[in-house]
GROMACS .gro file of C-alpha atoms in nm:
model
  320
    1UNK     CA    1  11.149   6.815  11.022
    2UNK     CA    2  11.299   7.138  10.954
    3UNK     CA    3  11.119   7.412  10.698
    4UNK     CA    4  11.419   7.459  10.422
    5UNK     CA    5  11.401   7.785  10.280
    6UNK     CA    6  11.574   7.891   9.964
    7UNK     CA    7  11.614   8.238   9.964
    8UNK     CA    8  11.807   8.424   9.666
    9UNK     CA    9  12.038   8.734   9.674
   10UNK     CA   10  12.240   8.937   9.391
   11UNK     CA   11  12.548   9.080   9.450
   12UNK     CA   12  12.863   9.231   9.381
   13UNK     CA   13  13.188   9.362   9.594
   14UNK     CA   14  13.036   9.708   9.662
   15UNK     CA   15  12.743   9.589   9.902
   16UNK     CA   16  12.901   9.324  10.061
   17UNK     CA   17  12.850   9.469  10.423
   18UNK     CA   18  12.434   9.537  10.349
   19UNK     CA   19  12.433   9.176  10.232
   20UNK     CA   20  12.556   9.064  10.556
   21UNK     CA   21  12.338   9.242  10.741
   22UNK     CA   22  12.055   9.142  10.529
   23UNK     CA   23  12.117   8.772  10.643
   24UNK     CA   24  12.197   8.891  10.988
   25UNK     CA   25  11.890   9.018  11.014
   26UNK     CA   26  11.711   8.731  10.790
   27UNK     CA   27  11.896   8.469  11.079
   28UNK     CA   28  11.843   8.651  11.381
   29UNK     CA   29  11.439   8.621  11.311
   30UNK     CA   30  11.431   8.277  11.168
   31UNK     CA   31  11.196   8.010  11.382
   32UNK     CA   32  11.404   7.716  11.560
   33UNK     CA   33  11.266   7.507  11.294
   34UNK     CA   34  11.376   7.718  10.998
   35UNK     CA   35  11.706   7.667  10.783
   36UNK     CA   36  11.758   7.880  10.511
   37UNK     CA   37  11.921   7.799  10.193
   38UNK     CA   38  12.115   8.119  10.078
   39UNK     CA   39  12.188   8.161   9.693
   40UNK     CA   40  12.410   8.466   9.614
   41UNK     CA   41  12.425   8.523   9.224
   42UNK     CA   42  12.762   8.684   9.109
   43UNK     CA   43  13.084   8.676   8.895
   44UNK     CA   44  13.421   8.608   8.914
   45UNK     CA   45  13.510   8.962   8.810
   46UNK     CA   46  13.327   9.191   9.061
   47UNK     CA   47  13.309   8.944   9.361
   48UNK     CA   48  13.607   8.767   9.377
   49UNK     CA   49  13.708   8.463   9.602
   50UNK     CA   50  13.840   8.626   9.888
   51UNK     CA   51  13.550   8.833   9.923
   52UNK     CA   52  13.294   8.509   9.896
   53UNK     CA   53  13.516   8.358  10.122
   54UNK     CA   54  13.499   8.621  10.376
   55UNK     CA   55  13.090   8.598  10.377
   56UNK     CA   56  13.074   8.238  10.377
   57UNK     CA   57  13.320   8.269  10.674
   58UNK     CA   58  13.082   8.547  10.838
   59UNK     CA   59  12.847   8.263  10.865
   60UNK     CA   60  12.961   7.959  10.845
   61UNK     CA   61  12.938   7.879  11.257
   62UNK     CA   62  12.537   7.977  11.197
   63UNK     CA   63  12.318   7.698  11.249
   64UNK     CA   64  11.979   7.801  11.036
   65UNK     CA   65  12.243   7.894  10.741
   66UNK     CA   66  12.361   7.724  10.423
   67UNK     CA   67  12.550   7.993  10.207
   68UNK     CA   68  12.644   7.892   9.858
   69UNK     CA   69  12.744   8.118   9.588
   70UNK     CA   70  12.639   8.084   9.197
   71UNK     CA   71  12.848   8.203   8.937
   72UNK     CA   72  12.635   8.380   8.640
   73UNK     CA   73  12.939   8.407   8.407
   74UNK     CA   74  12.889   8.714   8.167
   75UNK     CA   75  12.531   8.690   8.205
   76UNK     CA   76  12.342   9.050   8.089
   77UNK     CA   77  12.697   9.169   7.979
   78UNK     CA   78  12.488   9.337   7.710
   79UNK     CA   79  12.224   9.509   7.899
   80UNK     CA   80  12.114   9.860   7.820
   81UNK     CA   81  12.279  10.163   8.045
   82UNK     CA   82  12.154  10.177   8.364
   83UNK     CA   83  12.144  10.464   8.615
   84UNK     CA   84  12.184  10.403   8.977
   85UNK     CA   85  12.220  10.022   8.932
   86UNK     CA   86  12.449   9.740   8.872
   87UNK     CA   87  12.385   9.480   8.621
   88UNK     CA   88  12.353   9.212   8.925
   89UNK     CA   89  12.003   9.330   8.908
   90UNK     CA   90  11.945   9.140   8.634
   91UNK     CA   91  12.068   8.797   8.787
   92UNK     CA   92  11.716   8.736   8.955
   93UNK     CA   93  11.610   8.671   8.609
   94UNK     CA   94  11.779   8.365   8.560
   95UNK     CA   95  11.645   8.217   8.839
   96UNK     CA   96  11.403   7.983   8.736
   97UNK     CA   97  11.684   7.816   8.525
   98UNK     CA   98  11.961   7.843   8.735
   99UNK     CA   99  11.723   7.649   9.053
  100UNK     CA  100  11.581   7.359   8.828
  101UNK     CA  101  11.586   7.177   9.158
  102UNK     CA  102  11.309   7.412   9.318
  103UNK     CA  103  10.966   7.501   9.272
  104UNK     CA  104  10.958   7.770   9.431
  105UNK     CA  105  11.221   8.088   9.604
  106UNK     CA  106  11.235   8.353   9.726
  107UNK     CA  107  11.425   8.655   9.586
  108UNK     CA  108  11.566   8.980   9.816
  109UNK     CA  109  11.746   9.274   9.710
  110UNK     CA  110  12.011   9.345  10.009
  111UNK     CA  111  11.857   9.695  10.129
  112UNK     CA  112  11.619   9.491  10.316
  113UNK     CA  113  11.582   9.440  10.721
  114UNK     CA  114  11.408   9.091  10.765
  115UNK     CA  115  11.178   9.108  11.109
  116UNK     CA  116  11.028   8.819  11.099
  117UNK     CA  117  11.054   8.446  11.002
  118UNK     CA  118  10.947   8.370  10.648
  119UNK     CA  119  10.815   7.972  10.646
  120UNK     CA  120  10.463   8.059  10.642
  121UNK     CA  121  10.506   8.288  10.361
  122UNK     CA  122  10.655   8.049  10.159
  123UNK     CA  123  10.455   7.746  10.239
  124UNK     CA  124  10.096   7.898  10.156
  125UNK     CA  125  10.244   8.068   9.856
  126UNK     CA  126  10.081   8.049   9.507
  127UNK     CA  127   9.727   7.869   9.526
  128UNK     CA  128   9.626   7.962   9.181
  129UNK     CA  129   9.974   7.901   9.019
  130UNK     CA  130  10.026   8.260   8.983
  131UNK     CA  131  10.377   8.316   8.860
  132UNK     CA  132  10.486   8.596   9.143
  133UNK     CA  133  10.452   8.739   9.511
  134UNK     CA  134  10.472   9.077   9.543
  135UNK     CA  135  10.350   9.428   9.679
  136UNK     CA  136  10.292   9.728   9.478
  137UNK     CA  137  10.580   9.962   9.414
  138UNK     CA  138  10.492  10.261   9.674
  139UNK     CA  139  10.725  10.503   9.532
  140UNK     CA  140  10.480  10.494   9.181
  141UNK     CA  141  10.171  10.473   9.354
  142UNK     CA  142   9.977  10.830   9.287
  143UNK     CA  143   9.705  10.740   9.535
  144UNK     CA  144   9.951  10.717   9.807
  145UNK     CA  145  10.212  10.919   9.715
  146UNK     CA  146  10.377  11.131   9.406
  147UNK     CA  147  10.188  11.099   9.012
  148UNK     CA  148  10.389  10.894   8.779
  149UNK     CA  149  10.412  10.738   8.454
  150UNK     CA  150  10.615  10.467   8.447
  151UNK     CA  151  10.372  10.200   8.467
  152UNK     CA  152  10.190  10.356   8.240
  153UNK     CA  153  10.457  10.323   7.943
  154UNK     CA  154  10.480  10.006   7.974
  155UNK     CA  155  10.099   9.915   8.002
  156UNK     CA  156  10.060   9.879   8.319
  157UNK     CA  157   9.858  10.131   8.583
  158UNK     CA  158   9.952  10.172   8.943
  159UNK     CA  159   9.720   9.977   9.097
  160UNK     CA  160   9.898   9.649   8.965
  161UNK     CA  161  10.258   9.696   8.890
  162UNK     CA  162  10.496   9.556   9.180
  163UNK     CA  163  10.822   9.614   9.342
  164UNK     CA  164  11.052   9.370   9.234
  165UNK     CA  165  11.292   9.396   9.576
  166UNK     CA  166  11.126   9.111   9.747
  167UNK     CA  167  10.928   8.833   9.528
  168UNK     CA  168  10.865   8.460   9.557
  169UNK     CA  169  10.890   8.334   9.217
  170UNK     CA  170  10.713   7.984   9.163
  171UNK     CA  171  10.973   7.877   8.958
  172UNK     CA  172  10.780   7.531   8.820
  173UNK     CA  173  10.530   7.756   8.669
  174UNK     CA  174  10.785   7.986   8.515
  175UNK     CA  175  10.965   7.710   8.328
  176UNK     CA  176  10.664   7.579   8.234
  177UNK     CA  177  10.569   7.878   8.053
  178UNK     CA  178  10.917   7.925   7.932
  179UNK     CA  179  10.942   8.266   8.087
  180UNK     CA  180  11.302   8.288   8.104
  181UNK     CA  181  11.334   8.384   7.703
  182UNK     CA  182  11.057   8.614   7.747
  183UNK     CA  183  11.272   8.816   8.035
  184UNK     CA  184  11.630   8.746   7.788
  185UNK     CA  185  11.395   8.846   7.480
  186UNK     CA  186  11.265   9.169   7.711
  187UNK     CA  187  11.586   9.274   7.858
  188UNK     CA  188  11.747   9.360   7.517
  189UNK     CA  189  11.545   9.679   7.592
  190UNK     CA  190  11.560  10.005   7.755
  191UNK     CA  191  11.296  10.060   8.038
  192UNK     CA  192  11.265  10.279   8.271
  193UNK     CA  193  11.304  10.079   8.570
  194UNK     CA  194  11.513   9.805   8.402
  195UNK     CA  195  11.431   9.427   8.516
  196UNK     CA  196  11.163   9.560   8.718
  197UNK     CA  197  10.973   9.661   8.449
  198UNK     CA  198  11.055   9.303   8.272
  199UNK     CA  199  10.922   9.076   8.574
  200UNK     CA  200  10.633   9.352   8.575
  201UNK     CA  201  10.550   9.320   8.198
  202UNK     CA  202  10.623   8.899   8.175
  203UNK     CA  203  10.415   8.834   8.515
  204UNK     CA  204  10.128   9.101   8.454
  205UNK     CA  205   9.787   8.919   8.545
  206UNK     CA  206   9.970   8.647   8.726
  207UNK     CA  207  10.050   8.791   9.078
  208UNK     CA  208   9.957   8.701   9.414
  209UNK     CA  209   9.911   8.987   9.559
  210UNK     CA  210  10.104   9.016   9.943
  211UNK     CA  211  10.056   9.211  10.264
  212UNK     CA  212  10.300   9.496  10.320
  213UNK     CA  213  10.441   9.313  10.583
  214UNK     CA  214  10.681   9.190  10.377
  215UNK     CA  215  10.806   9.433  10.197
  216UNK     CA  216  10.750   9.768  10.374
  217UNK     CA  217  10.923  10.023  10.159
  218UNK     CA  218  11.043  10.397  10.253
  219UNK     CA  219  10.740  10.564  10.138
  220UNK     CA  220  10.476  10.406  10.354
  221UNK     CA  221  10.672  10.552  10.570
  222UNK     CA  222  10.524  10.885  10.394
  223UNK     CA  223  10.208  10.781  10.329
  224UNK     CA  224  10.134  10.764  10.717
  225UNK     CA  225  10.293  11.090  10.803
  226UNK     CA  226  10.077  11.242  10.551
  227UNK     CA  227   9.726  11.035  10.661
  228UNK     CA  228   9.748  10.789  10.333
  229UNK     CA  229   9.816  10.503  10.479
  230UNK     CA  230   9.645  10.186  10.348
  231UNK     CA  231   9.284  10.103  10.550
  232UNK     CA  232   9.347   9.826  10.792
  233UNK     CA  233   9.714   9.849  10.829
  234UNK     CA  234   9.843   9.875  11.196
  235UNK     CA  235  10.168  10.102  11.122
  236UNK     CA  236  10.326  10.036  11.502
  237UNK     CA  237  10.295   9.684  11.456
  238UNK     CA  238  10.468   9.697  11.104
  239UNK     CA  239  10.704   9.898  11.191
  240UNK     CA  240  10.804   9.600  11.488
  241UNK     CA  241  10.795   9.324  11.246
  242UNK     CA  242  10.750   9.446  10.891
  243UNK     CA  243  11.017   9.319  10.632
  244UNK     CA  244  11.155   9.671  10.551
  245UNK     CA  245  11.229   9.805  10.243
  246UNK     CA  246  11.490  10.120  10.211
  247UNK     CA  247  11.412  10.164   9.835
  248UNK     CA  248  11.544  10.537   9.747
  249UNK     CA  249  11.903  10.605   9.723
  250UNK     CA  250  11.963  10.717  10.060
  251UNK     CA  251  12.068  10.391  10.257
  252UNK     CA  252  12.105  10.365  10.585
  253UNK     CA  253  12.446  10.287  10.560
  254UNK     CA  254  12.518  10.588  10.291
  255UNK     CA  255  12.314  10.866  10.401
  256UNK     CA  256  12.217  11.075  10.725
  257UNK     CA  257  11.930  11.104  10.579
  258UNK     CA  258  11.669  10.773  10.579
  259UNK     CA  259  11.389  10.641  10.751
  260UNK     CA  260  11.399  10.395  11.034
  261UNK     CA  261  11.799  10.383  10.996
  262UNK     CA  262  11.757  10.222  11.361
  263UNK     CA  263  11.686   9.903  11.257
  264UNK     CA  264  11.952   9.926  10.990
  265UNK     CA  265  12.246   9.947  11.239
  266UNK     CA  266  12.084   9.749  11.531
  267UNK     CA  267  12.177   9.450  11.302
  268UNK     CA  268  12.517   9.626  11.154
  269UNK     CA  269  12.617   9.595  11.560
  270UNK     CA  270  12.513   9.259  11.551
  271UNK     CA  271  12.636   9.112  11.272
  272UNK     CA  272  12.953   8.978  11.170
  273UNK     CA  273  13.095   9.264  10.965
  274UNK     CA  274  13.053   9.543  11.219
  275UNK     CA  275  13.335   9.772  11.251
  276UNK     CA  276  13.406  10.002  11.533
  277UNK     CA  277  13.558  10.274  11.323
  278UNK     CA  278  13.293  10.299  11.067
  279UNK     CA  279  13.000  10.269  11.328
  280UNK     CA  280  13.105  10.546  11.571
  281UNK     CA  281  13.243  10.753  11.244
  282UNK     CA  282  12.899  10.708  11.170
  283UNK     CA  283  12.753  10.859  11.462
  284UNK     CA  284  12.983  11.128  11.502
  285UNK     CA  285  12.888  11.227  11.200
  286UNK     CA  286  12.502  11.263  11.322
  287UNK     CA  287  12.549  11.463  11.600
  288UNK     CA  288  12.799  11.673  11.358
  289UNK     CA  289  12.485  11.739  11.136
  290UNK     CA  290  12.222  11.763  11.420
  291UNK     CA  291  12.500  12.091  11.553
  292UNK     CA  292  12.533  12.261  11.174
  293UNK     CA  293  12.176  12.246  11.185
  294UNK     CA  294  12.139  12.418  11.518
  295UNK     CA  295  12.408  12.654  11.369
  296UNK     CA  296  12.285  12.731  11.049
  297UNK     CA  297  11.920  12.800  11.241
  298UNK     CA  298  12.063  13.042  11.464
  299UNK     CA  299  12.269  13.200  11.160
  300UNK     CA  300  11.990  13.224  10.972
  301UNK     CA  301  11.784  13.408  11.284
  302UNK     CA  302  12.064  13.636  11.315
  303UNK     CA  303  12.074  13.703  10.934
  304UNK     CA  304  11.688  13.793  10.955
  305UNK     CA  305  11.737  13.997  11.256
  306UNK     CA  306  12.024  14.198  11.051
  307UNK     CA  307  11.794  14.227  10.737
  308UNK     CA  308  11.533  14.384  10.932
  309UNK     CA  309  11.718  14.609  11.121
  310UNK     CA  310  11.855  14.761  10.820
  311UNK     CA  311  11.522  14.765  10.634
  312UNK     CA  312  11.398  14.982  10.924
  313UNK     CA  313  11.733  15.235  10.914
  314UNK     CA  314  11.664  15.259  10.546
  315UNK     CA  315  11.274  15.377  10.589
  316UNK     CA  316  11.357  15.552  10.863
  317UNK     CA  317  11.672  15.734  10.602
  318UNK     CA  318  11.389  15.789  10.385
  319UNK     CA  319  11.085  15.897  10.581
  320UNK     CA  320  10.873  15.652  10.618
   0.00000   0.00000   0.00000
């Protein structure tokens, strides 16, 4: 009997190519015996047909896939302004109403690099009907990395407020509970990290607490350059199977500048969507920046050099 996993993404047009290689990568690690069931929330107006058709297509020869896409209408047409991200963001909070044939799912953003097959995870999840699965954000955490706030202004401390990129969300227990108006009723409002801070502030107490294995975001990558990395946490091996995370603004497929980009575009050339023209543009690009660095070194060397020779003349002009 095959493990059925139902596994939930939010999209629009923009990051249609990271979705793909999201579930290229999600596929390419799943166990013989694993099928996953792939939700992709969206609406008519910013991913149209052709472009759902053109995913579903990507995939549709895979045999561990089942793609279907779920249109949210206007849902959070009237959210707050957001910086930095779409409204799709807020999809994952209809979840529990929008699977009322599940129990449980599990929830991705699309900046993620699966590494490993996810059936255990999801069978052993939630023995004390906690509400969520989850990690804590790394990028807020002041023992590990940079001081901040944000948890604190909306109650919460470091130490227990998650990242909201990859969840399982027992959805039984959220109905139950009636959750779903407390995230509408929560989302009228401006936060600082926008539905994160809802799930955060809806789910606080009620969190099963996971391994950074799955969901191994940029700056762990920091915290074990700089000797902070978590006790007990075997950074080679995560970095070979860890589910990661690229959570700042620089993606791999944006930006020159991100961690472990490798295992980014090792599934871009894998995957159905890889182009040949934006790939190599890509790298030509990289050894482009890797030369203006060399140049602007030496320029700067040369500028020195210059500066001091001319602080000597004028000494020497001057007598001393």
């Amino acid at each position: 009997m095959r493990n059925r996993i139902p596994i939930v993404f939010a999209i629009d047009r923009n990051v249609i190519v990271p979705c793909a290689v999201t579930i290229t990568s999600l596929l390419e690690n799943a166990d013989k015996d694993t099928l996953y069931e792939i939700f992709i929330l969206c609406e008519e107006s910013t991913l149209p047909q052709e472009d759902r058709m053109m995913l579903s297509e990507a995939f549709a020869d895979h045999g561990q896939a089942e793609i279907h896409f779920v249109d949210v209408g206007d849902a959070y047409s009237d959210v707050p302004e957001m910086q930095r991200v779409t409204k799709a963001t807020y999809y994952r909070l209809l979840i529990p109403d929008l699977f009322p044939q599940y129990d449980k799912v599990i929830y991705s953003d699309i900046d993620i690099v699966f590494q490993q097959d996810l059936a255990d995870l999801f069978r052993t999840s939630f023995p004390n009907d906690e509400l969520i699965a989850a990690i804590l954000d790394q990028a807020i955490n002041r023992e590990y990395y940079f001081q901040s706030d944000l948890p604190e202004k909306i109650g919460k401390s470091v130490r227990d407020y998650f990242n909201a990129g990859f969840l399982l969300m027992n959805l039984k227990q959220l109905r139950a509970e009636n959750k779903v108006e407390e995230f509408r009723s929560l989302s009228r409002k401006k936060f600082p990290q926008n539905d994160q801070d809802v799930l955060n502030i809806v789910c606080n107490g009620r969190v099963q607490w996971l391994s950074s294995m799955y969901n191994f975001q940029t700056n762990h990558y920091a915290n074990y350059m700089w000797g902070r990395s978590e006790s007990g946490i075997d950074f080679t091996e995560l970095v070979k199977k860890a589910t990661l995370h690229y959570t700042f603004r620089n993606k791999p497929w944006n930006s020159l500048d991100c961690c472990f980009a490798d295992a980014w575009w090792h599934y871009y050339r894998i995957s159905p969507v890889f182009d040949n023209q934006f790939y190599f543009m890509r790298q030509y690009q990289q050894i482009e920046a890797y030369r203006n660095d060399f140049h602007n070194a030496r320029v700067k060397t040369l500028i020195i050099n210059l500066l001091g020779r001319a602080k000597k003349s004028v000494l020497k002009l001057i007598g001393k």
